[in-house]
Amino acid sequence: PAHREMLQRTAFLNRFCAELCEAVLPEELRDSAEGHAYSGKEFMARIRDAGLFGIALDSRQQWFRYHHLFQSMLRDEAASNLDRDEVNKVHVRASKWFENHDFLEEAIRHLLLADQAKDAADLIIRHRNEIMNTEQWNRLASWLSLLPNGMVESRPELLLLLARLHRTRGGREEAQEALDRAEKQLDTITIDPELKNELNGSLESSRCYQLYAGSKGADAVVSARRALEMLPPNSEAERGFARIILGGAMQMVGNAQAAREMLYAEMPDEAKLSPTYATRLLVGVGLVSGMDADLAQLRPVARHIIELAEPANLGEVLTIARYFLSTVNYHRNDLAAVVDRFDDNPTSDIVLNAEFYAHNMIIAALAHQLTGRSERASAFGATLHDLALKSRNAFLVGLAQAFSADLALRQGRMAEALAWADAFDPEPLTPMYGFMSPPTVLAKILVLADTEETRQRAITYLERLVSYLESIHNKHFLAEALAIRSLLHDALGETAAARQDLERAIRLAQPGRYIRLFVDLGPRLGSLLSRLDLDEEALQYAGEILAEFRQDYVAVPEKPDATSTILPKLGVEPLSKREQQILALMSERLSNKEIASSLHISPVTVKRHAANIYQKLGVHGRRQAVAKATGLGMLAFIG
């Protein structure tokens, strides 16, 4: 009888093991007719020995399932012996066992089969921090989809989880709508005060992002701190997200260094932190550094995130870490490293952290474009569109369209780029923390189109864009906007204003050693850059940028004659053979008298050649000349 009872009850399991078989039996049926306990091991042994249509699911034969026809027969048999209430109890017992052994999806399914939808919702809520802390967003989506219609909308805890799911998939509007509904319920329901405080903390951790996205930095700082006060220690993902926004908001109000110090102060002993919390603190450091135009900080931060996140399988922060690395590689013009990182065919499935995944695809596409693989670049662009449409959120669609316009500009399809620019409305401007920003794409298209109509529109728009970026202290995009505006001033004949904007852009980008930010704007900017009056350090940096202009826009012969075929196209007059010799000796810090002795010419002749060198390089002294020539790579050719 005990064996028969166990057969009937295990018929409602899609898989079973010895311990689970015991768990689904009621207490009074766990003793056999012979008076001893009937164990799951005995049952499993009889299944194996009798060949009762049991199919092993693992090599150790610990898990089995029934052949579906045999399972169907057993369920029919059980229906004549067990009433509905008893069948429901089987599912409830199975659910408890599965939950205790961390098979949560099966636990939820059994509760729903027992018509216990509320208990299924409670199970999800009990494990909400666990699922967020381990970034199992696809698993969460599956859980929520199992619940009956209306269940998610009836519980503020589930609405907050839904908002978090939308946020990681790039659905900003959908996330905000779910938050609004959760907030309305929290204002009216009566629940345990401690739980309500935690839920309000979760709500606040999302609200602080809304304030940040609305460019309300000071309010976002207050909101993030409030969230951290309310959230419990085990809410690691939510606390980590609030720290990220707190850092970004502090940077927004002009306290980038204080933001970094705050984030590092949270991890004095990293070994005691969970990977979830530690990696989010590092993400905060990386995002603040990126907006502060500090590329040097990004590479070690990204590598540290990867060291912590890979063993813990934290896919969301891994996507951001790879974005950090690709950003550094791209802006430092190491395009081969970008291509190697994203050389696989792009996919269009729903992914973790859709926003930064999209930026990774954009960086990969541009690297392919710049290395002569236009078809691959277009393929990445098409896949980005596919991803945006599948995710059904306006933000990703807008980003994909902006990238298509940028790619069209780079591939010489100006009419297509202008069509997007005519339709795109940049207002309201919002914080820019990713690789590409549609508002700066618009500015670039308007200026590079260089028509009377686009110039007039660009004049007003760039004033607004630069002013906004200054107000939120975003040095990265401010440098780009100033470089773009310098081209506009140059086209309008406003030479002093063009140089002033470009000099300011150079000084903002210099600590991070940005290269492609300038080179991507085309050779006209290179010509303008070559005429700037900068200090020695800035001149060397400018020379490094100009050297990359040479690679992109000038065909370099196998044995270049120092500068004869290169520099004219960058607005720099070529040096004579004698001038090249004198410049090389200047770099060795020889005096005019020592140079004259080395070349067997008079010091007066050296002085005259030196004056010509300064005039051709657009500098005012030998140290500036050596610095600019070093950046340009001229001394390597001379040597």
XYZ file of C-alpha atoms in Angstrom:
639
model
C 0.000 0.000 0.000
C 2.765 2.477 0.859
C 4.434 1.827 -2.480
C 1.129 2.352 -4.293
C 0.504 5.595 -2.399
C 3.931 6.875 -3.278
C 3.435 5.993 -6.948
C 0.172 7.942 -7.044
C 1.599 11.016 -5.329
C 4.873 11.129 -7.249
C 2.797 11.053 -10.443
C 2.294 14.813 -9.877
C 6.047 15.451 -9.974
C 7.856 16.131 -13.240
C 11.019 14.755 -11.605
C 11.751 13.131 -8.285
C 14.519 11.886 -6.010
C 14.416 9.726 -2.860
C 14.108 12.610 -0.424
C 11.398 14.355 -2.448
C 9.400 11.111 -2.683
C 9.253 10.969 1.099
C 8.391 14.649 1.374
C 5.179 14.406 -0.689
C 3.701 11.608 1.461
C 1.517 12.581 4.411
C 3.000 11.647 7.785
C 0.518 8.834 8.423
C 1.436 7.047 5.178
C 5.196 6.983 5.690
C 4.947 3.631 7.558
C 4.370 0.523 5.485
C 1.938 -2.285 6.265
C 4.833 -4.211 7.793
C 5.238 -1.482 10.422
C 8.559 0.016 9.385
C 9.259 3.318 7.667
C 8.974 3.140 3.913
C 11.883 5.251 2.669
C 12.369 7.075 -0.552
C 15.479 5.020 -1.159
C 13.446 1.818 -1.041
C 10.934 3.312 -3.439
C 13.636 4.423 -5.878
C 15.259 0.994 -5.692
C 11.958 -0.681 -6.569
C 11.461 1.733 -9.463
C 14.891 0.852 -10.838
C 14.633 -2.883 -10.184
C 11.122 -3.287 -11.575
C 11.824 -1.154 -14.643
C 8.622 0.785 -13.975
C 9.004 3.217 -16.856
C 11.387 5.379 -14.822
C 13.898 7.375 -16.815
C 17.149 8.407 -15.065
C 18.002 12.090 -15.437
C 21.597 11.933 -14.208
C 24.508 9.520 -14.360
C 24.322 8.755 -10.622
C 20.637 7.859 -10.990
C 19.545 10.148 -8.184
C 16.877 11.931 -10.203
C 14.197 10.182 -12.259
C 11.071 11.015 -14.165
C 8.266 8.771 -15.380
C 7.583 8.034 -18.991
C 4.798 10.479 -19.829
C 2.280 7.712 -20.701
C 2.965 5.912 -17.441
C 2.729 9.220 -15.550
C -0.617 9.942 -17.187
C -1.911 6.486 -16.174
C -0.778 7.043 -12.571
C -2.534 10.401 -12.436
C -5.760 8.828 -13.693
C -5.412 6.184 -10.996
C -4.757 8.851 -8.361
C -7.848 10.799 -9.428
C -10.072 7.896 -8.365
C -8.384 7.568 -4.957
C -7.380 11.133 -3.989
C -9.687 14.125 -3.805
C -8.674 17.559 -5.059
C -7.650 18.737 -1.607
C -5.260 15.810 -1.197
C -3.712 16.458 -4.632
C -3.216 20.113 -3.683
C -1.432 19.009 -0.512
C 0.948 16.944 -2.643
C 1.831 20.086 -4.624
C 2.227 22.171 -1.454
C 4.544 19.600 0.133
C 6.559 19.386 -3.085
C 6.771 23.188 -3.207
C 8.180 23.377 0.321
C 10.807 20.775 -0.501
C 11.828 22.499 -3.728
C 12.042 25.896 -1.993
C 14.180 24.477 0.806
C 16.558 23.107 -1.811
C 16.650 26.332 -3.889
C 14.644 24.970 -6.831
C 12.439 28.042 -6.692
C 10.808 27.939 -10.107
C 9.545 24.401 -9.492
C 8.355 25.491 -6.041
C 6.340 28.290 -7.639
C 4.864 25.983 -10.256
C 3.657 23.494 -7.636
C 2.008 26.254 -5.601
C 0.182 27.467 -8.685
C -0.935 23.911 -9.462
C -2.335 23.823 -5.921
C -4.295 27.035 -6.615
C -2.061 28.853 -4.126
C -1.253 31.946 -6.208
C -0.894 34.168 -3.138
C 1.597 31.744 -1.595
C 3.505 31.679 -4.887
C 3.711 35.472 -4.796
C 4.860 35.322 -1.173
C 7.611 32.877 -2.142
C 8.914 35.283 -4.800
C 8.811 38.134 -2.316
C 10.721 36.103 0.288
C 13.527 35.588 -2.197
C 13.489 39.052 -3.810
C 16.859 40.156 -2.394
C 18.479 36.848 -3.291
C 17.346 37.097 -6.897
C 18.461 40.732 -7.215
C 21.775 40.172 -5.447
C 22.660 37.361 -7.866
C 21.395 39.289 -10.935
C 19.089 36.479 -12.042
C 16.834 38.794 -14.043
C 15.773 36.251 -16.649
C 14.810 33.906 -13.839
C 12.781 36.675 -12.191
C 11.021 37.384 -15.484
C 10.096 33.702 -15.707
C 8.715 33.717 -12.156
C 6.589 36.800 -12.680
C 5.226 35.399 -15.936
C 3.950 32.317 -14.076
C 1.683 34.339 -11.787
C -1.977 34.793 -12.757
C -3.102 38.040 -14.363
C -3.396 40.876 -11.891
C -1.248 39.292 -9.182
C 1.826 41.436 -9.874
C -0.298 44.580 -9.983
C -1.828 43.763 -6.606
C 1.420 43.619 -4.623
C 3.817 46.584 -4.223
C 6.711 44.168 -3.582
C 6.157 42.564 -6.993
C 5.724 45.927 -8.726
C 9.087 47.050 -7.350
C 10.668 43.861 -8.706
C 8.995 44.479 -12.050
C 10.391 48.018 -12.120
C 13.874 46.681 -11.402
C 13.492 44.141 -14.209
C 12.454 46.851 -16.656
C 15.384 48.999 -15.594
C 18.014 46.357 -16.334
C 16.429 45.720 -19.735
C 16.550 49.392 -20.649
C 12.839 50.105 -20.224
C 12.997 53.471 -18.473
C 9.389 54.451 -19.102
C 8.020 51.062 -18.099
C 10.116 51.092 -14.918
C 8.791 54.504 -13.930
C 5.188 53.441 -14.512
C 5.655 50.368 -12.288
C 7.238 52.549 -9.592
C 4.289 54.941 -9.696
C 1.849 52.086 -9.167
C 3.941 50.635 -6.327
C 4.174 54.007 -4.599
C 0.419 54.484 -4.777
C -0.140 51.098 -3.117
C 2.464 51.711 -0.408
C 0.637 54.896 0.545
C -2.597 53.010 1.210
C -1.858 49.474 2.449
C -1.186 48.419 6.034
C 1.771 46.047 6.374
C 4.534 45.285 8.843
C 6.401 48.570 9.543
C 9.826 47.001 9.025
C 8.798 45.576 5.647
C 7.186 48.859 4.633
C 10.380 50.721 5.497
C 12.403 48.313 3.337
C 9.982 48.647 0.429
C 10.107 52.431 0.689
C 13.897 52.148 0.625
C 13.680 50.071 -2.551
C 11.324 52.645 -4.025
C 13.693 55.448 -3.029
C 16.689 53.690 -4.638
C 14.823 53.825 -7.939
C 13.442 57.310 -7.361
C 16.918 58.721 -6.826
C 17.746 57.560 -10.356
C 14.665 59.363 -11.672
C 15.874 62.557 -9.996
C 19.351 62.034 -11.455
C 17.891 61.434 -14.914
C 16.009 64.704 -14.506
C 19.342 66.510 -13.889
C 18.372 67.229 -10.275
C 21.725 66.327 -8.764
C 21.259 67.831 -5.285
C 17.846 66.180 -4.880
C 19.271 62.855 -6.103
C 21.998 63.030 -3.444
C 19.389 63.460 -0.705
C 17.194 60.693 -2.128
C 20.073 58.213 -2.465
C 21.186 58.815 1.118
C 17.603 58.309 2.291
C 17.419 54.995 0.410
C 20.628 53.815 2.066
C 19.201 54.614 5.497
C 16.083 52.514 4.860
C 17.462 49.502 2.970
C 18.597 46.503 5.083
C 22.154 45.128 4.776
C 21.014 42.050 2.810
C 19.571 44.256 0.048
C 22.999 44.397 -1.571
C 21.953 45.085 -5.160
C 19.600 47.903 -4.201
C 22.110 49.445 -1.788
C 24.807 49.166 -4.441
C 22.591 50.868 -7.018
C 21.835 53.699 -4.571
C 25.591 54.139 -4.060
C 26.113 54.353 -7.827
C 23.486 57.081 -8.124
C 24.854 58.881 -5.073
C 28.290 58.955 -6.715
C 26.872 60.112 -10.048
C 24.770 62.808 -8.368
C 27.766 64.080 -6.370
C 29.718 64.301 -9.626
C 26.772 66.128 -11.223
C 26.937 68.891 -8.618
C 30.697 69.240 -9.050
C 32.072 66.892 -6.386
C 33.634 64.149 -8.518
C 36.603 63.606 -6.213
C 34.354 63.464 -3.141
C 32.184 60.932 -4.987
C 35.161 58.651 -5.599
C 36.285 59.001 -1.996
C 32.781 58.130 -0.757
C 32.699 54.979 -2.889
C 36.174 53.819 -1.893
C 35.403 54.536 1.771
C 32.648 51.887 1.536
C 35.221 49.160 0.856
C 38.050 49.512 3.375
C 38.143 45.721 3.689
C 36.950 44.381 0.362
C 37.280 40.749 1.490
C 34.355 41.300 3.867
C 32.063 42.601 1.112
C 29.929 40.455 -1.145
C 30.880 40.508 -4.858
C 27.459 42.047 -5.565
C 28.045 45.102 -3.392
C 31.769 45.499 -4.120
C 31.309 45.397 -7.890
C 28.584 48.024 -7.736
C 30.810 50.330 -5.746
C 33.460 49.884 -8.446
C 30.896 50.532 -11.170
C 30.126 53.799 -9.394
C 33.829 54.720 -9.450
C 34.014 53.873 -13.142
C 30.964 55.904 -14.132
C 32.114 58.936 -12.139
C 35.584 58.655 -13.703
C 34.097 58.384 -17.187
C 32.019 61.536 -16.794
C 35.048 63.254 -15.256
C 37.042 62.395 -18.431
C 39.453 60.198 -16.442
C 40.160 57.273 -18.777
C 43.207 56.230 -16.765
C 40.972 55.155 -13.882
C 38.635 53.073 -16.029
C 40.974 50.265 -17.044
C 42.025 49.081 -13.536
C 38.461 49.507 -12.266
C 37.111 47.359 -15.105
C 39.657 44.620 -14.516
C 38.902 44.585 -10.800
C 35.169 44.255 -11.503
C 35.822 41.311 -13.806
C 37.983 39.578 -11.172
C 35.125 39.782 -8.670
C 32.141 39.298 -10.985
C 33.192 36.340 -13.129
C 33.417 33.766 -10.275
C 30.058 35.024 -8.941
C 28.478 34.945 -12.427
C 27.275 38.556 -12.166
C 26.409 39.153 -15.817
C 24.968 42.631 -15.361
C 28.111 44.234 -13.940
C 30.316 42.204 -16.304
C 28.578 43.952 -19.198
C 29.488 47.321 -17.660
C 33.094 46.251 -17.013
C 33.502 45.239 -20.661
C 32.010 48.596 -21.629
C 34.643 50.384 -19.521
C 37.472 48.454 -21.195
C 36.100 49.055 -24.690
C 35.650 52.764 -23.976
C 39.315 53.074 -23.011
C 40.470 51.027 -26.009
C 38.372 53.040 -28.438
C 39.262 56.509 -27.198
C 42.949 55.577 -27.001
C 42.614 54.330 -30.599
C 43.352 50.670 -29.812
C 40.683 49.504 -32.231
C 42.109 46.006 -32.611
C 41.411 45.315 -28.920
C 37.791 46.398 -29.378
C 37.362 44.200 -32.438
C 38.890 41.221 -30.617
C 36.511 41.685 -27.679
C 33.403 41.830 -29.869
C 34.357 39.846 -32.933
C 31.564 37.305 -32.533
C 28.377 37.774 -34.480
C 26.117 40.101 -32.493
C 22.941 38.620 -31.074
C 19.529 40.236 -30.750
C 18.127 38.282 -27.811
C 16.946 39.996 -24.653
C 20.116 40.532 -22.643
C 21.216 41.566 -19.175
C 21.829 45.295 -18.842
C 20.506 46.197 -22.264
C 21.676 49.817 -22.093
C 25.383 49.079 -21.670
C 25.147 46.055 -23.958
C 23.879 48.477 -26.614
C 26.808 50.835 -26.011
C 29.200 47.882 -26.352
C 27.661 47.098 -29.727
C 28.064 50.721 -30.816
C 31.757 50.748 -29.862
C 32.297 47.456 -31.709
C 30.504 48.748 -34.804
C 32.618 51.917 -34.917
C 35.826 49.917 -34.470
C 34.839 47.758 -37.443
C 33.971 50.857 -39.482
C 37.324 52.482 -38.760
C 39.258 49.318 -39.604
C 37.649 49.041 -43.027
C 34.822 46.600 -42.243
C 31.768 48.689 -43.086
C 29.561 45.658 -43.617
C 30.306 44.386 -40.106
C 29.606 47.848 -38.726
C 26.238 47.905 -40.470
C 25.466 44.396 -39.164
C 26.029 45.542 -35.591
C 23.809 48.550 -36.250
C 21.009 46.362 -37.599
C 21.248 44.045 -34.613
C 21.085 46.996 -32.251
C 17.837 48.064 -33.929
C 16.521 44.533 -33.571
C 17.390 44.453 -29.877
C 15.736 47.844 -29.308
C 12.535 46.860 -31.053
C 12.320 43.512 -29.234
C 12.794 45.206 -25.882
C 9.985 47.638 -26.799
C 11.369 50.661 -25.001
C 11.749 54.154 -26.354
C 15.199 54.846 -24.930
C 16.950 51.977 -26.749
C 15.054 52.699 -29.960
C 16.204 56.321 -29.781
C 19.809 55.276 -29.141
C 19.725 52.827 -32.069
C 18.356 55.511 -34.400
C 21.007 58.011 -33.289
C 23.740 55.464 -33.934
C 22.347 54.750 -37.413
C 22.557 58.468 -38.155
C 26.134 58.653 -36.862
C 27.131 55.631 -38.941
C 25.452 57.151 -42.008
C 27.531 60.306 -41.477
C 30.739 58.284 -41.256
C 29.841 56.276 -44.362
C 29.119 59.388 -46.437
C 25.321 59.183 -46.437
C 24.733 62.767 -45.332
C 21.101 62.923 -46.524
C 20.211 60.009 -44.241
C 22.000 61.605 -41.307
C 20.229 64.926 -41.890
C 16.849 63.206 -42.100
C 17.382 61.901 -38.584
C 18.631 65.299 -37.403
C 15.518 67.007 -38.785
C 13.247 64.615 -36.896
C 15.188 64.396 -33.623
C 14.154 66.583 -30.697
C 16.973 66.701 -28.084
C 14.868 68.311 -25.372
C 14.811 67.763 -22.531
C 18.544 67.194 -22.229
C 19.378 64.419 -19.761
C 22.610 63.173 -18.141
C 25.025 61.462 -20.514
C 27.022 58.604 -19.012
C 27.265 56.113 -21.870
C 29.563 55.991 -24.884
C 27.261 57.723 -27.345
C 24.806 60.516 -26.669
C 22.125 61.378 -29.259
C 22.357 65.130 -28.435
C 26.069 65.214 -29.356
C 25.382 63.163 -32.492
C 22.916 65.872 -33.504
C 25.490 68.613 -32.910
C 28.092 66.762 -34.985
C 25.734 66.225 -37.931
C 24.588 69.853 -37.958
C 28.155 71.189 -37.956
C 29.681 68.695 -40.405
C 26.783 69.147 -42.862
C 28.037 72.754 -43.066
C 25.070 74.376 -44.819
C 23.645 77.788 -44.023
C 20.546 76.205 -42.510
C 22.403 73.674 -40.337
C 24.894 76.320 -39.181
C 22.114 78.580 -37.926
C 20.465 75.737 -36.082
C 23.807 74.613 -34.668
C 24.653 78.067 -33.269
C 21.669 78.126 -30.919
C 21.720 74.424 -30.153
C 25.420 74.228 -29.226
C 25.060 77.161 -26.853
C 22.328 75.222 -25.084
C 24.253 71.924 -25.116
C 27.514 73.391 -23.808
C 25.687 75.304 -21.090
C 23.856 72.153 -19.979
C 27.019 70.024 -19.881
C 28.781 72.708 -17.864
C 25.895 72.748 -15.390
C 26.160 68.985 -14.747
C 29.992 68.986 -14.779
C 30.232 66.301 -17.478
C 33.787 66.849 -18.736
C 33.756 64.006 -21.273
C 30.816 65.206 -23.346
C 31.658 68.856 -22.693
C 35.048 68.301 -24.353
C 33.297 66.732 -27.353
C 30.701 69.509 -27.590
C 33.406 72.203 -27.387
C 35.441 70.482 -30.117
C 32.352 70.366 -32.330
C 31.585 74.017 -31.623
C 35.160 74.981 -32.502
C 34.496 73.633 -36.006
C 31.348 75.738 -36.208
C 33.222 78.901 -35.167
C 35.944 78.100 -37.694
C 33.366 77.702 -40.474
C 31.867 81.074 -39.513
C 35.294 82.736 -39.657
C 35.392 83.243 -35.880
C 39.003 82.164 -35.474
C 39.550 83.360 -31.910
C 36.380 81.649 -30.650
C 37.299 78.435 -32.513
C 40.723 78.310 -30.901
C 39.323 79.135 -27.472
C 36.798 76.271 -27.616
C 39.319 73.765 -28.941
C 41.959 74.744 -26.381
C 39.410 74.240 -23.624
C 38.417 70.852 -25.070
C 42.070 69.796 -25.183
C 42.596 70.737 -21.545
C 39.495 68.800 -20.451
C 40.498 65.693 -22.423
C 44.239 65.851 -21.761
C 44.305 63.983 -18.388
C 42.462 61.068 -19.994
C 44.541 61.180 -23.211
C 41.478 61.009 -25.470
C 42.392 60.536 -29.126
C 39.355 59.468 -31.125
C 37.112 62.092 -29.558
C 38.983 64.591 -31.785
C 40.061 62.426 -34.713
C 36.476 61.299 -35.356
C 35.522 64.905 -36.144
C 37.619 64.900 -39.312
C 40.763 66.517 -40.772
C 39.400 70.073 -40.523
C 39.706 69.786 -36.765
C 43.260 68.487 -37.189
C 44.188 71.585 -39.130
C 42.665 73.802 -36.449
C 44.406 71.815 -33.712
C 47.815 72.237 -35.350
C 47.526 76.047 -34.993
C 46.758 76.168 -31.260
C 49.045 78.041 -28.872
C 49.431 75.584 -25.959
C 51.860 74.923 -23.147
C 54.523 72.247 -23.473
C 52.528 69.351 -21.990
C 49.371 70.183 -23.947
C 51.424 70.550 -27.129
C 52.790 67.031 -26.777
C 49.227 65.737 -26.282
C 48.068 67.711 -29.327
C 50.925 66.165 -31.276
C 49.734 62.674 -30.269
C 46.281 63.488 -31.605
C 47.722 64.916 -34.826
C 49.778 61.780 -35.303
C 46.556 59.754 -35.281
C 45.016 62.164 -37.792
C 47.946 61.218 -40.025
C 47.026 57.530 -39.716
C 43.347 58.111 -40.469
C 43.402 60.752 -43.174
C 46.863 60.737 -44.809
C 48.402 57.923 -46.836
C 51.808 57.323 -45.249
C 54.515 55.898 -47.535
C 56.586 52.969 -46.365
C 59.622 55.230 -45.804
C 58.210 58.636 -44.966
C 60.598 61.554 -45.288
C 59.979 62.943 -41.806
C 57.144 65.354 -42.569
C 57.285 66.043 -46.280
C 54.103 64.158 -47.233
C 52.286 64.323 -43.938
C 52.288 67.663 -42.199
C 50.902 69.917 -44.965
C 47.586 68.089 -44.786
C 47.465 68.828 -41.069
C 48.187 72.541 -41.454
C 51.892 72.123 -40.614
C 54.502 73.195 -43.139
C 57.166 70.487 -43.773
C 60.641 70.935 -42.320
C 63.759 70.997 -44.429
C 66.462 68.392 -43.979
C 68.596 70.821 -41.986
C 65.630 71.836 -39.829
C 64.945 68.188 -39.087
C 68.559 67.724 -37.967
C 68.420 70.758 -35.702
C 65.082 69.657 -34.213
C 66.559 66.237 -33.406
C 69.502 67.845 -31.628
C 67.150 70.175 -29.766
C 65.396 67.087 -28.398
C 68.788 66.057 -26.905
C 68.828 69.380 -25.023
C 71.890 70.727 -26.820
C 72.451 74.460 -26.843
C 72.575 76.476 -30.076
C 76.372 76.581 -29.795
C 76.585 72.802 -29.329
C 74.223 72.217 -32.270
C 76.306 74.541 -34.427
C 79.460 72.648 -33.519
C 77.845 69.303 -34.250
C 76.588 70.379 -37.684
C 79.603 72.572 -38.538
C 77.518 75.694 -38.984
C 77.385 79.000 -37.136
C 75.199 79.624 -34.073
C 73.490 82.429 -36.023
C 72.464 79.909 -38.677
C 71.133 77.559 -35.984
C 69.099 80.420 -34.519
C 67.648 81.242 -37.956
C 66.686 77.603 -38.585
C 65.206 77.371 -35.101
C 62.969 80.371 -35.788
C 61.757 78.676 -38.972
C 61.010 75.479 -37.014
C 58.972 77.393 -34.447
C 57.009 79.159 -37.165
C 56.253 75.974 -39.089
C 55.190 74.055 -35.990
C 53.189 76.989 -34.644
C 55.115 77.198 -31.346
C 57.153 79.803 -29.470
C 60.238 77.985 -28.256
C 62.415 74.911 -28.448
C 60.707 73.044 -25.593
C 57.311 73.531 -27.237
C 58.772 72.493 -30.596
C 60.215 69.291 -29.147
C 56.967 68.541 -27.281
C 54.787 68.929 -30.369
C 57.216 67.053 -32.585
C 57.327 64.226 -30.028
C 53.560 63.905 -30.072
C 53.520 63.965 -33.871
C 56.093 61.204 -34.020
C 58.433 63.375 -36.113
C 61.481 62.654 -33.994
C 61.076 58.911 -34.552
C 61.151 59.507 -38.321
C 64.190 61.784 -38.028
C 66.024 59.269 -35.833
